[in-house]
CSV table of C-alpha atoms in Angstrom, one decimal:
chain,number,residue,atom,x,y,z
A,215,UNK,CA,-36.9,-60.7,-78.7
A,216,UNK,CA,-36.7,-58.0,-76.6
A,217,UNK,CA,-37.4,-54.8,-78.0
A,218,UNK,CA,-35.2,-51.4,-77.7
A,219,UNK,CA,-35.2,-47.8,-79.0
A,220,UNK,CA,-32.0,-46.3,-79.8
A,221,UNK,CA,-32.0,-42.7,-81.1
A,222,UNK,CA,-28.8,-42.3,-82.9
A,223,UNK,CA,-27.1,-38.9,-84.4
A,224,UNK,CA,-25.8,-39.5,-88.2
A,225,UNK,CA,-23.7,-36.3,-88.1
A,226,UNK,CA,-23.7,-33.4,-90.5
A,227,UNK,CA,-23.7,-35.5,-93.9
A,228,UNK,CA,-20.3,-37.2,-94.3
A,229,UNK,CA,-20.6,-41.3,-93.5
A,230,UNK,CA,-16.9,-40.7,-92.2
A,231,UNK,CA,-18.5,-38.5,-89.2
A,232,UNK,CA,-20.8,-41.4,-88.4
A,233,UNK,CA,-19.7,-42.9,-85.0
A,234,UNK,CA,-19.1,-46.9,-85.1
A,235,UNK,CA,-21.6,-47.0,-82.1
A,236,UNK,CA,-24.1,-45.7,-84.3
A,237,UNK,CA,-23.0,-47.9,-87.3
A,238,UNK,CA,-23.4,-50.9,-84.8
A,239,UNK,CA,-27.0,-50.0,-83.9
A,240,UNK,CA,-28.0,-49.7,-87.4
A,241,UNK,CA,-26.6,-52.8,-88.2
A,242,UNK,CA,-28.7,-54.4,-85.1
A,243,UNK,CA,-31.8,-52.5,-85.9
A,244,UNK,CA,-35.2,-54.1,-87.2
A,245,UNK,CA,-36.7,-50.7,-88.1
A,246,UNK,CA,-35.4,-47.1,-88.7
A,247,UNK,CA,-37.7,-44.0,-88.1
A,248,UNK,CA,-37.2,-40.5,-89.1
A,249,UNK,CA,-37.5,-37.5,-91.4
A,250,UNK,CA,-37.1,-38.8,-95.0
A,251,UNK,CA,-33.8,-37.2,-95.8
A,252,UNK,CA,-32.0,-39.0,-92.9
A,253,UNK,CA,-33.6,-42.3,-93.4
A,254,UNK,CA,-32.4,-42.2,-96.8
A,255,UNK,CA,-28.9,-42.4,-95.4
A,256,UNK,CA,-29.4,-45.8,-94.0
A,257,UNK,CA,-28.6,-48.4,-96.7
A,258,UNK,CA,-31.6,-50.8,-97.0
A,259,UNK,CA,-31.0,-54.5,-96.1
A,260,UNK,CA,-33.2,-57.5,-95.9
A,261,UNK,CA,-34.8,-57.6,-92.5
A,262,UNK,CA,-34.6,-53.8,-91.9
A,263,UNK,CA,-37.9,-51.9,-92.4
A,264,UNK,CA,-37.4,-48.3,-93.1
A,265,UNK,CA,-40.1,-45.8,-91.9
A,266,UNK,CA,-39.5,-42.4,-93.6
A,267,UNK,CA,-41.9,-39.6,-92.5
A,268,UNK,CA,-42.2,-36.0,-93.4
A,269,UNK,CA,-41.0,-32.9,-91.3
A,270,UNK,CA,-42.6,-31.7,-88.0
A,271,UNK,CA,-44.1,-35.0,-87.0
A,272,UNK,CA,-41.6,-35.7,-84.1
A,273,UNK,CA,-44.2,-36.7,-81.5
A,274,UNK,CA,-45.9,-39.3,-84.3
A,275,UNK,CA,-42.4,-40.7,-84.8
A,276,UNK,CA,-41.7,-41.0,-81.0
A,277,UNK,CA,-45.0,-43.0,-80.4
A,278,UNK,CA,-44.3,-45.0,-83.5
A,279,UNK,CA,-40.9,-45.9,-82.1
A,280,UNK,CA,-42.2,-46.7,-78.7
A,281,UNK,CA,-45.4,-49.0,-80.2
A,282,UNK,CA,-42.5,-51.0,-82.1
A,283,UNK,CA,-40.2,-51.1,-79.3
A,284,UNK,CA,-43.4,-52.6,-77.2
A,285,UNK,CA,-44.0,-55.2,-79.7
A,286,UNK,CA,-40.2,-56.4,-79.6
A,287,UNK,CA,-38.7,-54.5,-82.3
A,288,UNK,CA,-35.2,-52.9,-82.5
A,289,UNK,CA,-35.6,-49.5,-83.4
A,290,UNK,CA,-33.3,-46.9,-84.4
A,291,UNK,CA,-34.6,-43.1,-84.4
A,292,UNK,CA,-32.3,-41.3,-86.8
A,293,UNK,CA,-31.4,-37.4,-86.3
A,294,UNK,CA,-29.0,-35.6,-88.4
A,295,UNK,CA,-26.0,-34.0,-86.1
A,296,UNK,CA,-26.7,-34.9,-82.5
A,297,UNK,CA,-30.1,-36.5,-81.2
A,298,UNK,CA,-29.9,-34.3,-78.4
A,299,UNK,CA,-29.2,-31.1,-80.0
A,300,UNK,CA,-32.8,-29.7,-81.2
A,301,UNK,CA,-33.4,-33.4,-82.6
A,302,UNK,CA,-35.3,-36.2,-81.9
A,303,UNK,CA,-34.2,-37.2,-78.4
A,304,UNK,CA,-36.4,-34.6,-76.4
A,305,UNK,CA,-39.4,-35.8,-78.6
A,306,UNK,CA,-38.9,-39.3,-77.5
A,307,UNK,CA,-39.1,-38.2,-74.0
A,308,UNK,CA,-42.0,-36.0,-74.1
A,309,UNK,CA,-44.0,-39.4,-75.9
A,310,UNK,CA,-42.4,-41.4,-73.3
A,311,UNK,CA,-43.7,-39.2,-70.5
A,312,UNK,CA,-47.1,-39.2,-72.0
A,313,UNK,CA,-47.2,-42.8,-72.6
A,314,UNK,CA,-45.8,-44.2,-69.1
A,315,UNK,CA,-43.8,-46.6,-70.9
A,316,UNK,CA,-40.2,-48.1,-69.7
A,317,UNK,CA,-38.7,-49.6,-72.8
A,318,UNK,CA,-34.8,-50.2,-73.2
A,319,UNK,CA,-33.5,-46.8,-74.7
A,320,UNK,CA,-30.2,-45.4,-75.4
A,321,UNK,CA,-29.1,-42.0,-76.8
A,322,UNK,CA,-26.2,-42.2,-79.1
A,323,UNK,CA,-24.6,-39.1,-79.5
A,324,UNK,CA,-23.4,-37.8,-83.1
A,325,UNK,CA,-21.4,-34.7,-84.6
A,326,UNK,CA,-23.7,-31.7,-84.4
A,327,UNK,CA,-23.9,-29.4,-87.0
A,328,UNK,CA,-22.3,-26.4,-85.1
A,329,UNK,CA,-19.0,-28.4,-84.5
A,330,UNK,CA,-18.7,-29.6,-87.9
A,331,UNK,CA,-19.1,-26.2,-89.3
A,332,UNK,CA,-16.8,-24.6,-86.4
A,333,UNK,CA,-14.1,-27.2,-87.7
A,334,UNK,CA,-14.4,-26.2,-91.1
A,335,UNK,CA,-13.9,-22.3,-90.3
A,336,UNK,CA,-11.0,-23.0,-87.7
A,337,UNK,CA,-12.0,-22.7,-84.0
A,338,UNK,CA,-14.9,-20.0,-83.7
A,339,UNK,CA,-16.2,-21.6,-80.8
A,340,UNK,CA,-13.1,-22.0,-78.8
A,341,UNK,CA,-14.2,-20.0,-75.8
A,342,UNK,CA,-17.4,-19.9,-73.9
A,343,UNK,CA,-20.5,-20.4,-76.7
A,344,UNK,CA,-24.5,-20.9,-76.9
A,345,UNK,CA,-26.3,-22.5,-79.3
A,346,UNK,CA,-29.8,-21.3,-79.9
A,347,UNK,CA,-32.6,-22.7,-82.3
A,348,UNK,CA,-33.7,-19.8,-84.2
A,349,UNK,CA,-37.1,-21.7,-85.2
A,350,UNK,CA,-39.9,-20.4,-83.7
A,351,UNK,CA,-42.3,-23.3,-84.6
A,352,UNK,CA,-42.1,-24.3,-80.6
A,353,UNK,CA,-41.4,-21.2,-79.0
A,354,UNK,CA,-42.2,-17.2,-79.2
A,355,UNK,CA,-39.7,-15.1,-81.0
A,356,UNK,CA,-39.7,-13.0,-77.8
A,357,UNK,CA,-37.7,-15.7,-76.2
A,358,UNK,CA,-35.3,-16.0,-79.2
A,359,UNK,CA,-35.0,-12.2,-78.8
A,360,UNK,CA,-34.2,-12.5,-74.9
A,361,UNK,CA,-31.9,-15.3,-75.4
A,362,UNK,CA,-30.0,-13.3,-78.2
A,363,UNK,CA,-29.5,-10.3,-75.9
A,364,UNK,CA,-28.2,-12.3,-73.1
A,365,UNK,CA,-25.6,-14.1,-75.4
A,366,UNK,CA,-24.6,-10.9,-76.8
A,367,UNK,CA,-24.3,-9.3,-73.8
A,368,UNK,CA,-22.5,-12.1,-72.1
A,369,UNK,CA,-20.0,-12.0,-75.1
A,370,UNK,CA,-20.7,-15.6,-75.7
A,371,UNK,CA,-19.8,-16.9,-79.5
A,372,UNK,CA,-23.2,-18.2,-80.8
A,373,UNK,CA,-24.3,-21.3,-83.0
A,374,UNK,CA,-27.7,-20.8,-84.6
A,375,UNK,CA,-29.9,-23.5,-85.8
A,376,UNK,CA,-32.9,-23.3,-88.3
A,377,UNK,CA,-31.8,-19.5,-88.9
A,378,UNK,CA,-34.4,-19.4,-91.8
A,379,UNK,CA,-37.7,-20.9,-92.4
A,380,UNK,CA,-39.9,-20.7,-95.7
A,381,UNK,CA,-42.9,-19.9,-93.4
A,382,UNK,CA,-41.0,-17.1,-91.6
A,383,UNK,CA,-38.1,-15.7,-93.5
A,384,UNK,CA,-38.2,-12.0,-91.7
A,385,UNK,CA,-37.4,-13.9,-88.3
A,386,UNK,CA,-33.5,-14.1,-89.3
A,387,UNK,CA,-33.5,-10.6,-90.5
A,388,UNK,CA,-34.8,-9.5,-87.0
A,389,UNK,CA,-31.8,-11.5,-85.5
A,390,UNK,CA,-29.2,-9.8,-87.5
A,391,UNK,CA,-31.1,-6.4,-86.4
A,392,UNK,CA,-30.7,-7.5,-82.9
A,393,UNK,CA,-27.0,-8.5,-83.1
A,394,UNK,CA,-26.3,-5.0,-84.6
A,395,UNK,CA,-27.7,-3.5,-81.8
A,396,UNK,CA,-25.5,-5.4,-79.5
A,397,UNK,CA,-22.4,-6.0,-81.2
A,398,UNK,CA,-19.7,-4.0,-83.1
A,399,UNK,CA,-20.3,-4.1,-87.0
A,400,UNK,CA,-16.9,-5.9,-87.5
A,401,UNK,CA,-17.9,-8.9,-85.6
A,402,UNK,CA,-17.4,-12.0,-87.5
A,403,UNK,CA,-20.1,-14.3,-88.8
A,404,UNK,CA,-19.8,-17.6,-90.5
A,405,UNK,CA,-22.7,-18.9,-92.6
A,406,UNK,CA,-21.9,-22.8,-92.9
A,407,UNK,CA,-24.0,-24.4,-95.4
A,408,UNK,CA,-24.6,-28.6,-95.9
A,409,UNK,CA,-20.9,-28.9,-94.2
A,410,UNK,CA,-19.5,-32.3,-95.2
A,411,UNK,CA,-21.5,-33.0,-98.0
A,412,UNK,CA,-21.2,-32.2,-101.8
A,413,UNK,CA,-23.4,-29.1,-101.3
A,414,UNK,CA,-20.7,-27.6,-98.6
A,415,UNK,CA,-20.5,-23.7,-98.8
A,416,UNK,CA,-18.8,-21.6,-96.2
A,417,UNK,CA,-19.2,-17.8,-96.3
A,418,UNK,CA,-17.4,-15.8,-93.7
A,419,UNK,CA,-18.5,-12.2,-93.4
A,420,UNK,CA,-18.6,-9.1,-90.8
A,421,UNK,CA,-22.0,-8.4,-89.1
A,422,UNK,CA,-22.0,-5.1,-91.1
A,423,UNK,CA,-21.9,-7.3,-94.5
A,424,UNK,CA,-24.3,-10.0,-93.2
A,425,UNK,CA,-27.6,-10.4,-95.1
A,426,UNK,CA,-30.4,-12.7,-94.3
A,427,UNK,CA,-30.5,-14.5,-97.8
A,428,UNK,CA,-26.9,-15.7,-96.9
A,429,UNK,CA,-28.9,-18.4,-94.6
A,430,UNK,CA,-31.4,-21.2,-95.7
A,431,UNK,CA,-32.6,-24.2,-93.8
A,432,UNK,CA,-29.5,-26.1,-94.4
A,433,UNK,CA,-27.3,-23.3,-92.8
A,434,UNK,CA,-25.9,-23.3,-89.3
A,435,UNK,CA,-24.9,-19.7,-88.4
A,436,UNK,CA,-22.1,-18.9,-86.2
A,437,UNK,CA,-21.1,-15.8,-84.5
A,438,UNK,CA,-17.9,-15.2,-82.9
A,439,UNK,CA,-17.4,-13.2,-79.4
A,440,UNK,CA,-15.7,-10.1,-79.3
A,441,UNK,CA,-12.3,-11.4,-79.5
A,442,UNK,CA,-12.7,-13.7,-82.7
A,443,UNK,CA,-10.5,-12.8,-85.3
A,444,UNK,CA,-9.1,-14.1,-88.7
A,445,UNK,CA,-5.7,-15.8,-89.5
A,446,UNK,CA,-5.2,-16.5,-93.1
A,447,UNK,CA,-8.4,-18.4,-94.3
A,448,UNK,CA,-9.3,-19.5,-90.8
A,449,UNK,CA,-11.7,-17.8,-87.9
A,450,UNK,CA,-10.7,-18.5,-84.4
A,451,UNK,CA,-11.6,-17.4,-80.9
A,452,UNK,CA,-8.5,-17.2,-78.6
A,453,UNK,CA,-8.7,-19.1,-75.6
A,454,UNK,CA,-8.2,-16.5,-73.4
A,455,UNK,CA,-11.0,-14.2,-75.2
A,456,UNK,CA,-13.1,-12.0,-73.5
A,457,UNK,CA,-13.6,-9.3,-70.9
A,458,UNK,CA,-16.5,-9.1,-68.2
B,175,UNK,CA,6.6,-35.8,-98.4
B,176,UNK,CA,4.2,-33.0,-98.0
B,177,UNK,CA,3.3,-32.2,-94.6
B,178,UNK,CA,0.0,-31.4,-92.9
B,179,UNK,CA,-1.7,-30.9,-89.3
B,180,UNK,CA,-4.9,-32.5,-88.2
B,181,UNK,CA,-6.3,-31.5,-85.1
B,182,UNK,CA,-8.6,-34.7,-84.0
B,183,UNK,CA,-11.3,-35.3,-81.5
B,184,UNK,CA,-10.9,-38.6,-79.9
B,185,UNK,CA,-14.6,-38.4,-78.1
B,186,UNK,CA,-15.1,-38.8,-74.5
B,187,UNK,CA,-13.1,-42.0,-74.2
B,188,UNK,CA,-14.9,-45.0,-75.8
B,189,UNK,CA,-13.2,-46.0,-79.1
B,190,UNK,CA,-17.0,-46.7,-80.5
B,191,UNK,CA,-17.0,-42.7,-80.2
B,192,UNK,CA,-14.2,-42.0,-82.6
B,193,UNK,CA,-15.3,-41.4,-86.0
B,194,UNK,CA,-13.9,-43.1,-88.8
B,195,UNK,CA,-12.4,-39.7,-90.3
B,196,UNK,CA,-10.3,-39.2,-87.1
B,197,UNK,CA,-9.3,-43.0,-87.1
B,198,UNK,CA,-8.0,-42.5,-91.0
B,199,UNK,CA,-6.0,-39.6,-89.8
B,200,UNK,CA,-4.3,-41.2,-87.2
B,201,UNK,CA,-3.7,-44.3,-89.7
B,202,UNK,CA,-1.8,-41.7,-92.2
B,203,UNK,CA,-0.1,-39.9,-89.4
B,204,UNK,CA,3.8,-39.8,-88.6
B,205,UNK,CA,3.6,-38.1,-85.5
B,206,UNK,CA,1.0,-37.9,-82.8
B,207,UNK,CA,1.2,-34.9,-80.6
B,208,UNK,CA,-1.2,-34.2,-77.1
B,209,UNK,CA,-1.6,-34.4,-73.7
B,210,UNK,CA,-0.5,-37.8,-72.0
B,211,UNK,CA,-3.7,-39.4,-71.5
B,212,UNK,CA,-4.7,-38.7,-74.7
B,213,UNK,CA,-1.9,-39.9,-76.7
B,214,UNK,CA,-2.1,-42.9,-74.7
B,215,UNK,CA,-5.4,-43.9,-76.4
B,216,UNK,CA,-3.4,-44.1,-79.9
B,217,UNK,CA,-2.0,-47.3,-80.4
B,218,UNK,CA,1.8,-47.6,-81.4
B,219,UNK,CA,2.8,-48.9,-84.7
B,220,UNK,CA,5.9,-48.9,-86.7
B,221,UNK,CA,6.5,-45.5,-88.3
B,222,UNK,CA,4.6,-43.6,-85.8
B,223,UNK,CA,6.1,-41.3,-83.3
B,224,UNK,CA,4.3,-40.4,-80.2
B,225,UNK,CA,4.7,-37.0,-78.5
B,226,UNK,CA,2.9,-37.1,-75.3
B,227,UNK,CA,3.3,-34.2,-72.9
B,228,UNK,CA,1.8,-32.7,-69.6
B,229,UNK,CA,-1.0,-30.1,-69.1
B,230,UNK,CA,-0.9,-26.7,-69.8
B,231,UNK,CA,1.6,-26.7,-72.5
B,232,UNK,CA,-0.9,-26.1,-75.2
B,233,UNK,CA,1.2,-23.4,-77.5
B,234,UNK,CA,4.3,-25.6,-77.2
B,235,UNK,CA,2.4,-28.5,-78.4
B,236,UNK,CA,1.2,-26.3,-81.1
B,237,UNK,CA,4.5,-24.8,-82.2
B,238,UNK,CA,6.0,-28.5,-82.3
B,239,UNK,CA,3.1,-29.5,-84.7
B,240,UNK,CA,4.2,-26.4,-87.1
B,241,UNK,CA,7.7,-27.6,-87.0
B,242,UNK,CA,7.2,-31.0,-87.6
B,243,UNK,CA,4.6,-30.3,-90.5
B,244,UNK,CA,7.3,-27.6,-92.3
B,245,UNK,CA,9.5,-30.7,-91.9
B,246,UNK,CA,7.3,-32.7,-94.0
B,247,UNK,CA,5.7,-34.6,-91.3
B,248,UNK,CA,2.1,-35.6,-91.0
B,249,UNK,CA,1.0,-34.6,-87.5
B,250,UNK,CA,-2.2,-35.3,-85.8
B,251,UNK,CA,-2.9,-33.1,-82.6
B,252,UNK,CA,-5.2,-35.3,-80.2
B,253,UNK,CA,-7.7,-34.0,-78.0
B,254,UNK,CA,-10.6,-35.5,-76.0
B,255,UNK,CA,-14.1,-34.7,-77.0
B,256,UNK,CA,-13.9,-32.2,-79.9
B,257,UNK,CA,-10.8,-30.0,-80.6
B,258,UNK,CA,-12.7,-26.9,-80.8
B,259,UNK,CA,-14.4,-27.0,-77.8
B,260,UNK,CA,-11.7,-25.8,-74.9
B,261,UNK,CA,-9.2,-27.8,-76.8
B,262,UNK,CA,-6.3,-27.7,-79.0
B,263,UNK,CA,-7.8,-26.0,-82.0
B,264,UNK,CA,-7.6,-22.5,-80.8
B,265,UNK,CA,-4.1,-23.0,-79.4
B,266,UNK,CA,-2.9,-24.2,-83.1
B,267,UNK,CA,-4.4,-21.0,-84.7
B,268,UNK,CA,-2.7,-18.7,-81.8
B,269,UNK,CA,0.7,-20.5,-82.5
B,270,UNK,CA,-0.1,-20.2,-86.3
B,271,UNK,CA,-0.8,-16.5,-86.1
B,272,UNK,CA,2.4,-15.8,-84.1
B,273,UNK,CA,4.4,-17.8,-86.6
B,274,UNK,CA,2.9,-16.4,-90.0
B,275,UNK,CA,3.1,-20.2,-91.6
B,276,UNK,CA,0.3,-21.5,-93.7
B,277,UNK,CA,0.5,-25.3,-93.6
B,278,UNK,CA,-1.9,-27.8,-94.6
B,279,UNK,CA,-4.4,-28.0,-91.6
B,280,UNK,CA,-7.8,-30.0,-91.1
B,281,UNK,CA,-9.9,-29.7,-87.9
B,282,UNK,CA,-11.6,-33.1,-87.3
B,283,UNK,CA,-14.6,-32.8,-85.1
B,284,UNK,CA,-15.4,-35.2,-82.4
B,285,UNK,CA,-18.0,-36.2,-79.6
B,286,UNK,CA,-17.6,-33.3,-77.3
B,287,UNK,CA,-18.3,-34.0,-73.4
B,288,UNK,CA,-21.3,-32.4,-72.7
B,289,UNK,CA,-23.0,-34.1,-75.7
B,290,UNK,CA,-22.0,-37.8,-74.7
B,291,UNK,CA,-22.8,-36.6,-70.9
B,292,UNK,CA,-26.5,-35.4,-72.1
B,293,UNK,CA,-26.7,-38.6,-74.2
B,294,UNK,CA,-26.3,-40.6,-70.8
B,295,UNK,CA,-28.9,-38.5,-69.0
B,296,UNK,CA,-31.4,-38.1,-71.5
B,297,UNK,CA,-31.8,-34.6,-73.4
B,298,UNK,CA,-31.1,-32.1,-71.0
B,299,UNK,CA,-29.6,-29.7,-73.4
B,300,UNK,CA,-32.8,-30.3,-76.0
B,301,UNK,CA,-33.5,-26.8,-75.9
B,302,UNK,CA,-31.1,-23.6,-76.2
B,303,UNK,CA,-27.8,-24.1,-74.3
B,304,UNK,CA,-24.3,-22.5,-73.5
B,305,UNK,CA,-21.2,-24.2,-73.0
B,306,UNK,CA,-19.0,-22.4,-70.5
B,307,UNK,CA,-15.3,-23.4,-69.3
B,308,UNK,CA,-14.9,-22.7,-65.7
B,309,UNK,CA,-11.4,-23.1,-65.5
B,310,UNK,CA,-9.7,-19.6,-64.7
B,311,UNK,CA,-6.4,-20.3,-65.9
B,312,UNK,CA,-6.9,-18.1,-69.1
B,313,UNK,CA,-9.7,-15.7,-67.7
B,314,UNK,CA,-10.8,-13.9,-64.8
B,315,UNK,CA,-13.5,-15.4,-62.7
B,316,UNK,CA,-15.5,-12.1,-62.9
B,317,UNK,CA,-16.0,-13.2,-66.8
B,318,UNK,CA,-17.2,-16.6,-65.5
B,319,UNK,CA,-19.5,-14.9,-63.2
B,320,UNK,CA,-20.8,-12.5,-65.9
B,321,UNK,CA,-21.6,-15.2,-68.4
B,322,UNK,CA,-23.2,-17.4,-65.9
B,323,UNK,CA,-25.3,-14.6,-64.8
B,324,UNK,CA,-26.4,-14.0,-68.6
B,325,UNK,CA,-27.0,-17.5,-69.1
B,326,UNK,CA,-29.2,-18.1,-66.2
B,327,UNK,CA,-31.2,-14.9,-66.9
B,328,UNK,CA,-31.7,-15.8,-70.5
B,329,UNK,CA,-32.7,-19.2,-69.2
B,330,UNK,CA,-30.3,-21.4,-71.1
B,331,UNK,CA,-29.2,-25.0,-70.1
B,332,UNK,CA,-25.7,-25.0,-69.5
B,333,UNK,CA,-22.6,-27.2,-69.7
B,334,UNK,CA,-19.6,-26.7,-67.7
B,335,UNK,CA,-16.3,-27.8,-68.5
B,336,UNK,CA,-13.4,-28.0,-66.2
B,337,UNK,CA,-15.6,-27.4,-63.0
B,338,UNK,CA,-13.0,-28.0,-60.7
B,339,UNK,CA,-9.2,-27.6,-60.4
B,340,UNK,CA,-7.0,-28.8,-57.8
B,341,UNK,CA,-5.1,-25.2,-57.7
B,342,UNK,CA,-8.5,-23.4,-57.2
B,343,UNK,CA,-11.3,-25.8,-55.9
B,344,UNK,CA,-13.0,-22.9,-54.1
B,345,UNK,CA,-14.3,-21.7,-57.7
B,346,UNK,CA,-17.0,-24.1,-58.3
B,347,UNK,CA,-18.4,-23.5,-54.8
B,348,UNK,CA,-18.7,-19.9,-55.9
B,349,UNK,CA,-20.7,-20.9,-59.5
B,350,UNK,CA,-23.2,-23.1,-57.3
B,351,UNK,CA,-23.6,-19.8,-55.0
B,352,UNK,CA,-24.3,-17.9,-58.1
B,353,UNK,CA,-26.5,-20.3,-59.5
B,354,UNK,CA,-28.6,-20.4,-56.3
B,355,UNK,CA,-28.9,-16.7,-56.7
B,356,UNK,CA,-30.2,-16.8,-60.2
B,357,UNK,CA,-32.3,-20.1,-60.3
B,358,UNK,CA,-34.7,-21.9,-58.4
B,359,UNK,CA,-33.7,-24.7,-55.8
B,360,UNK,CA,-35.2,-27.4,-57.8
B,361,UNK,CA,-33.1,-26.8,-61.1
B,362,UNK,CA,-31.9,-30.2,-62.2
B,363,UNK,CA,-28.0,-30.6,-62.4
B,364,UNK,CA,-26.2,-33.8,-63.9
B,365,UNK,CA,-22.6,-34.5,-62.4
B,366,UNK,CA,-21.4,-36.5,-65.5
B,367,UNK,CA,-18.0,-38.2,-64.7
B,368,UNK,CA,-15.8,-39.9,-67.1
B,369,UNK,CA,-18.7,-40.7,-69.6
B,370,UNK,CA,-18.1,-43.5,-71.9
B,371,UNK,CA,-15.2,-45.1,-69.6
B,372,UNK,CA,-14.8,-47.6,-67.2
B,373,UNK,CA,-15.0,-44.9,-64.5
B,374,UNK,CA,-18.3,-43.5,-65.6
B,375,UNK,CA,-20.6,-42.1,-62.8
B,376,UNK,CA,-23.7,-40.0,-63.5
B,377,UNK,CA,-25.5,-38.1,-60.4
B,378,UNK,CA,-28.7,-36.4,-60.8
B,379,UNK,CA,-29.4,-33.7,-58.0
B,380,UNK,CA,-31.5,-30.6,-57.6
B,381,UNK,CA,-29.5,-27.5,-57.4
B,382,UNK,CA,-30.7,-27.3,-53.5
B,383,UNK,CA,-28.4,-30.7,-53.1
B,384,UNK,CA,-25.4,-29.9,-55.3
B,385,UNK,CA,-22.2,-30.0,-53.6
B,386,UNK,CA,-18.8,-28.8,-55.0
B,387,UNK,CA,-17.4,-32.3,-54.4
B,388,UNK,CA,-19.6,-33.8,-56.8
B,389,UNK,CA,-17.3,-32.5,-59.2
B,390,UNK,CA,-13.8,-33.3,-60.3
B,391,UNK,CA,-11.6,-32.5,-63.6
B,392,UNK,CA,-13.1,-35.6,-65.1
B,393,UNK,CA,-16.5,-34.2,-64.5
B,394,UNK,CA,-18.9,-32.2,-66.8
B,395,UNK,CA,-21.6,-30.5,-65.0
B,396,UNK,CA,-25.1,-29.9,-67.0
B,397,UNK,CA,-27.7,-27.5,-65.6
B,398,UNK,CA,-31.2,-27.7,-67.1
B,399,UNK,CA,-33.1,-24.7,-67.7
B,400,UNK,CA,-36.4,-23.7,-65.9
B,401,UNK,CA,-38.8,-26.3,-67.9
B,402,UNK,CA,-36.2,-29.3,-67.4
B,403,UNK,CA,-37.8,-32.5,-66.0
B,404,UNK,CA,-37.4,-36.1,-65.0
B,405,UNK,CA,-39.2,-38.8,-66.8
B,406,UNK,CA,-38.1,-42.0,-65.0
B,407,UNK,CA,-34.3,-42.5,-64.8
B,408,UNK,CA,-33.9,-39.8,-67.4
B,409,UNK,CA,-34.0,-36.0,-67.8
B,410,UNK,CA,-34.8,-34.0,-70.4
B,411,UNK,CA,-35.6,-30.3,-71.8
B,412,UNK,CA,-39.0,-30.2,-73.6
B,413,UNK,CA,-38.6,-28.6,-77.1
B,414,UNK,CA,-41.0,-25.9,-76.1
B,415,UNK,CA,-39.2,-25.1,-73.0
B,416,UNK,CA,-38.9,-21.6,-71.4
B,417,UNK,CA,-40.4,-18.2,-71.2
B,418,UNK,CA,-38.9,-14.8,-72.1
């Protein structure tokens, strides 16, 4: 048996958003590795070994996958959303570089949280946009601030992943302060929580009314650009939006 | 019969990347509207009317969908990739605002081209990144330049959609010049053409070696950030990448 690794995006939660490519990889797998709640989304079956692990052990998971593939196993590393967006794909390549191995690897894209959230709200990312990971586990907050200011001055719409951590809740309050320095008070924000799951909740507010407590670790925050507007219950960014 | 509109993302080309949600909407549709090559991806069946149209008539398409839904039809507007990323969702809301209607609308996300391309290359968008539409059909090139410089100075990875148009091929040459002013010559670029189709082709080059002719209208261009690197045949951006 020749081993392989597939890093697969399970999408935001609803099985109707899992691609047939990912479903096929899971059907062929001998082992599934990932963060506990993502592995819990994979149906058990005979011959499939599930390896759920806790948060923040991405490199351990990646090394485990490399070891299993070297032993001939067919391994799917599951991420929520898309594996290339603040998820397991980069961690696998970091481990690969350190290990000097060359196994058969495929990255299988998925519906990333910001696009699922944008779809629920309308089309807030309908023009140029940025995706920023607000978690400062792996980068200094100064870099977050630097990128935020450039994104705002470039009049990009924005999507924030991991806006609020238990260990450092004040970070997102600072993000809102920076946005208030850079953008007008009427700028539209969308707090999209657990989109496509039974816990889904959407809040649309202006920057003036935004509050840090509107976000938790299951929330993606979208920020419109200067032209983003409402029509009925929807929020969209016109295709011709923005001025230099 | 109560009409509705679904704006559906067909992904980059391979049917294995179409979500079950989109497939279900197409199964229920009475009418499919979209750009000719995207409508061509939908299998004909009795009771389904296909309305292929030429490029650059997005608002006409959106108004047509509103009219059909008002008449009780079940309409799917098809986009490639994700409908909210430089595609039909924004055009629908523009038409909705002008029409003052309030039909049943759903936006169904899809695998957008930059994430399919990133997956093929490794994980070049594994840290903060921007998506920029280089087409200047609907915005001045000065705005493209403004955003490019902020994206580069913020050390974002970047994804460029519509890099090269027949009507204005010199625009992308100017984009490369701006990148050369802002970034080091060894910066990694990925030219990803027609990912997940039989015409797929991937080129990985440094900024010094990049040439405008490497992109055409079926190409998405990915630009790494300052920390993006190669490991074997892969390109990835470390999760801790970048400095303020």
